[in-house]
Coordinates of C-alpha atoms in Angstrom, one line a residue:
X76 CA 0.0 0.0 0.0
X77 CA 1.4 3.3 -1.1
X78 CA 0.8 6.1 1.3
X79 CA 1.6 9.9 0.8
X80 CA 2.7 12.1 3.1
X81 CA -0.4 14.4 3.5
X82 CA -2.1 11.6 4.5
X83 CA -0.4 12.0 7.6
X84 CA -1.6 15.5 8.6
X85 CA -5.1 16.4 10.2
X86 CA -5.2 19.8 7.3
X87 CA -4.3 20.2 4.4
X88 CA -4.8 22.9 1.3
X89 CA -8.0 23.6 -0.6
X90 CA -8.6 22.3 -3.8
X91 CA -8.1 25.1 -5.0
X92 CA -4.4 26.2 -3.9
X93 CA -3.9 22.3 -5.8
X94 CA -5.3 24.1 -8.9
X95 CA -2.6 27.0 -8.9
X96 CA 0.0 26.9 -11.1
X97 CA 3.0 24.7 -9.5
X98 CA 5.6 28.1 -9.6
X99 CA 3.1 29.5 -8.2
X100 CA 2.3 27.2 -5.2
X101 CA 5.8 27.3 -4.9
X102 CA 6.1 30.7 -4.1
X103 CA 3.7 31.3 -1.6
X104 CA 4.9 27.9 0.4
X105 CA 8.7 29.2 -0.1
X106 CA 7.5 32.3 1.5
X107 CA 5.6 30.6 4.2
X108 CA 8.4 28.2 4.7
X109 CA 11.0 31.0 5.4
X110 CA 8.3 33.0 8.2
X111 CA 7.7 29.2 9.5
X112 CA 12.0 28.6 9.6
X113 CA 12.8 32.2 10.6
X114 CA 9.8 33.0 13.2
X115 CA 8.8 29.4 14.3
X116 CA 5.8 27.3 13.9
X117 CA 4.0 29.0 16.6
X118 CA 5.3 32.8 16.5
X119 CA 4.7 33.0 12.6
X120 CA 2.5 35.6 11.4
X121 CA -0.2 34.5 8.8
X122 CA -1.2 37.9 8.0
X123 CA 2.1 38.9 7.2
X124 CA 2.9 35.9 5.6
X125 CA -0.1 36.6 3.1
X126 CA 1.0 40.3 2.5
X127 CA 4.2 38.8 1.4
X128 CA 2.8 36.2 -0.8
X129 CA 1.1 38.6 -2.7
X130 CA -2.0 38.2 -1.9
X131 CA -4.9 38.9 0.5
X132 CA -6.8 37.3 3.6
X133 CA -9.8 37.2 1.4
X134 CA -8.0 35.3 -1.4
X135 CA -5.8 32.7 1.5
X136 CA -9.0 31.7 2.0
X137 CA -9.7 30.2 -1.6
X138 CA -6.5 28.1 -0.5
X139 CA -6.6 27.6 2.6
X140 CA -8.9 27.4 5.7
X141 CA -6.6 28.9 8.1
X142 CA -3.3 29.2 9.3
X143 CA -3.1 24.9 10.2
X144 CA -4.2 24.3 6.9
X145 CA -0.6 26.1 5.4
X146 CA 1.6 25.2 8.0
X147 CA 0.7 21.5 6.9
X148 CA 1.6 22.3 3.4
X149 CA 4.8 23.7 4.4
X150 CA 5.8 20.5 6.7
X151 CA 4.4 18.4 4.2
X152 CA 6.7 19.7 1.8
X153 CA 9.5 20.0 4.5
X154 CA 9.3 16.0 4.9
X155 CA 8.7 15.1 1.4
X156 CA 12.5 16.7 0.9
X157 CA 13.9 14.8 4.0
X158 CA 12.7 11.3 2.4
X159 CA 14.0 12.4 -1.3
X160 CA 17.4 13.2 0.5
X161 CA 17.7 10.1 1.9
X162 CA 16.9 8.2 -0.7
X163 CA 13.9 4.6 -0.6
X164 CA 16.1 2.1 1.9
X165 CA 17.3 -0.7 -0.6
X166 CA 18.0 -4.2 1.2
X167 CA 21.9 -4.6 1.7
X168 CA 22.9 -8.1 1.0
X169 CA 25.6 -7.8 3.6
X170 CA 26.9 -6.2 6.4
X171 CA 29.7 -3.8 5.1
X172 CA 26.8 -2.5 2.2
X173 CA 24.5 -2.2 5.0
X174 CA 26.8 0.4 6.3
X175 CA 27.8 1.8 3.4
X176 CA 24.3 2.4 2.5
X177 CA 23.1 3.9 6.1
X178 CA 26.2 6.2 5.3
X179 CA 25.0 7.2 2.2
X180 CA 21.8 8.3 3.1
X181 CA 22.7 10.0 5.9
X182 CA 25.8 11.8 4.1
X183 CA 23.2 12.9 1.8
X184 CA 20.4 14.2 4.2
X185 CA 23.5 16.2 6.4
X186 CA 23.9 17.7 3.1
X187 CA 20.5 18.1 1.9
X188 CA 20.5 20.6 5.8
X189 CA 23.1 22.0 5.7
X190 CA 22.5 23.5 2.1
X191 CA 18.8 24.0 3.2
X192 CA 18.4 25.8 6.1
X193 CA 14.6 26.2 6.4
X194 CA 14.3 22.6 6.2
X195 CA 16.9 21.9 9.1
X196 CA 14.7 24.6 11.1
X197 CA 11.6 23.0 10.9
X198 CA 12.9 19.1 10.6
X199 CA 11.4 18.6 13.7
X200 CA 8.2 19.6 13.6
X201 CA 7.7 18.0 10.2
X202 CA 9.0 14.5 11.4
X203 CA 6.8 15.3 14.5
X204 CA 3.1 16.0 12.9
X205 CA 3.6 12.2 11.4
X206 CA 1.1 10.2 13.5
X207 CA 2.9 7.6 15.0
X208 CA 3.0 4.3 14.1
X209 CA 2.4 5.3 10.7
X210 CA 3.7 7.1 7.4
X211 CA 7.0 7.2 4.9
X212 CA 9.0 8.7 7.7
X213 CA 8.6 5.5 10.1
X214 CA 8.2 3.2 6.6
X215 CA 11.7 4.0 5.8
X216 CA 13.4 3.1 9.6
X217 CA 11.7 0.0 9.4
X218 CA 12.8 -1.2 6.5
X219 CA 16.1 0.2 7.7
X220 CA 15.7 -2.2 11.0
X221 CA 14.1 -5.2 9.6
X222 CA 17.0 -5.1 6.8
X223 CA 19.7 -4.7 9.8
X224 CA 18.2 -7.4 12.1
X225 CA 18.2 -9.9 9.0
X226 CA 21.8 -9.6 8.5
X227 CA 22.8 -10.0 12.3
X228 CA 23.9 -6.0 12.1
X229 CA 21.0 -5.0 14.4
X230 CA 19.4 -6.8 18.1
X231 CA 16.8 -8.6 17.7
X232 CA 16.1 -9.5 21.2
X233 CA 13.8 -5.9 21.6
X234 CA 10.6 -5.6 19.4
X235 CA 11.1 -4.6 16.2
X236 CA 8.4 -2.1 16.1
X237 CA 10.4 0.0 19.3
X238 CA 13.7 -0.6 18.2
X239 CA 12.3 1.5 15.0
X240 CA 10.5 4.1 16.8
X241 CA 13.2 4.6 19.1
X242 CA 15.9 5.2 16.2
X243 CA 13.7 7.1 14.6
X244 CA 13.2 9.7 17.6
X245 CA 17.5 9.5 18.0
X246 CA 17.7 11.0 14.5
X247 CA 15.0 13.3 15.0
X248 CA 16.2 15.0 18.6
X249 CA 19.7 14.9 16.8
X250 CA 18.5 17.5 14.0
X251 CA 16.7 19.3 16.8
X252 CA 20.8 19.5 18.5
X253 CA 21.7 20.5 15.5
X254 CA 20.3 23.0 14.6
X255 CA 20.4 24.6 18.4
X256 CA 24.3 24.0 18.1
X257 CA 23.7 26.0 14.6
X258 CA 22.1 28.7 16.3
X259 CA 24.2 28.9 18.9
X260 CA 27.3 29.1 16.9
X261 CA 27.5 31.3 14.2
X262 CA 30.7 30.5 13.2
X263 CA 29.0 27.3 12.1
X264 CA 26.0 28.7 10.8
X265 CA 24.3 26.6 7.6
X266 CA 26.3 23.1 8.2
X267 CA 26.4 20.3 9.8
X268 CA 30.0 19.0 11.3
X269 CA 31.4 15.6 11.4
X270 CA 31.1 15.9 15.1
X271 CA 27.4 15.9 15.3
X272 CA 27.3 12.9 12.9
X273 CA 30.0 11.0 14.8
X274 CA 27.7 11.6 18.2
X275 CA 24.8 10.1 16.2
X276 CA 26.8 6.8 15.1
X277 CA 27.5 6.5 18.2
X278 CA 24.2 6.5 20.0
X279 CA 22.6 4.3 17.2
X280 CA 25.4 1.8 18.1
X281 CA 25.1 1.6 21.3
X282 CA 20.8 1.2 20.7
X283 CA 21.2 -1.7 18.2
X284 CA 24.1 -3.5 19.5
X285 CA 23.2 -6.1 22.6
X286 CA 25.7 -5.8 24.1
X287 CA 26.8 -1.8 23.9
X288 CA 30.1 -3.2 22.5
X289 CA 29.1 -4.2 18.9
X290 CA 32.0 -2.9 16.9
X291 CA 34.4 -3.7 19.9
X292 CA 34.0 -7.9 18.6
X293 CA 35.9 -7.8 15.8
X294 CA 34.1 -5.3 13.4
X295 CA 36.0 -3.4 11.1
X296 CA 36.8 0.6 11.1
X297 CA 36.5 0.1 7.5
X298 CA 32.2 -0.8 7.3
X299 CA 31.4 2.0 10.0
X300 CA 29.5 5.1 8.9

């Protein structure tokens, strides 16, 4: 069953807005995205994110029926850009492509952040409106787990289906470090270092190994992320 990702919202656009042209749909989320990144999910004006759309309250509503209703476009968006960054998981057929594959990925969302600032910014609240249990964003960690557990790389001695929510919330509070360590530092400001990624590895480790010691047993440097 193939699900999309506004499935996963409780609003969602008018018809309407769906019968813009795409550039210009694009505009007025781009806008909305950058009040959403700069402002915050909560703090964001709609009224002045309207006015600098282009357009008035009256019209908004022919698109949308409130302020929820493009928020969940935005985030919808936000997400669908997460999951094309890191790519559908593809079954390894062994341990040291397993690795090199999770490396991939997540060498290529890092990237996809770092050169996207409005999407690091509101990461979190995009992964967060998913319903849990449910959606692309959880599809992908558990064919990430069940793909790891088959090959020996990941426990299997917890449940599967909290070994994926649980990596799944590691990765998600780990852009929400980021990107306070981004705001925090401007010296830094718009990437994401090695340093965050190597802290990452290292929890996700020490969650699917069963004994905390996994790549202490004779596992090569060489097939780590």
């Amino acid at each position: 069953m193939v699900h999309t990702i506004s499935a996963y919202y409780r609003f969602m656009p008018l018809p309407r807005f769906d019968r813009l042209p795409a550039e210009r749909q694009e505009s007025i989320l781009t806008v909305a995205r950058r009040h959403f990144a700069d402002h915050g999910t909560e703090a964001a004006s709609y009224n002045k994110i309207i006015e600098a759309a282009g357009f008035s309250k009256t019209a908004a509503y022919h698109y949308f029926d409130g302020r929820e209703d493009l928020l969940a476009a935005v985030l919808d968006g936000v997400l669908g850009r997460l999951l094309g960054a890191l790519g559908p998981w593809i079954a390894a057929g062994d341990e040291p492509e397993f690795w090199d594959r999770l490396g991939a990925g997540a060498g290529a969302l890092a990237a996809h952040l770092r050169d996207h600032p409005d999407d690091l910014a509101l990461a979190d609240p995009a992964i967060g409106r998913v319903r849990e249990g449910d959606g692309p964003w959880l599809a992908w960690f558990d064919a990430l787990v069940s793909n790891g557990q088959a090959l020996g790389v990941i426990r299997t001695d917890v449940d599967r289906g909290l070994l994926v929510t649980v990596t799944a919330a590691v990765v998600r509070a780990a852009d929400a470090w980021a990107l306070a360590r981004m705001k925090a530092s401007p010296v830094s400001e718009g990437r994401v270092d090695g340093d965050e990624g190597a802290q990452l590895w290292g929890l996700l480790r020490g969650l699917w190994s069963e004994t905390g010691s996994f790549f202490d047993e004779g596992k090569s440097d060489a097939h780590r992320p």
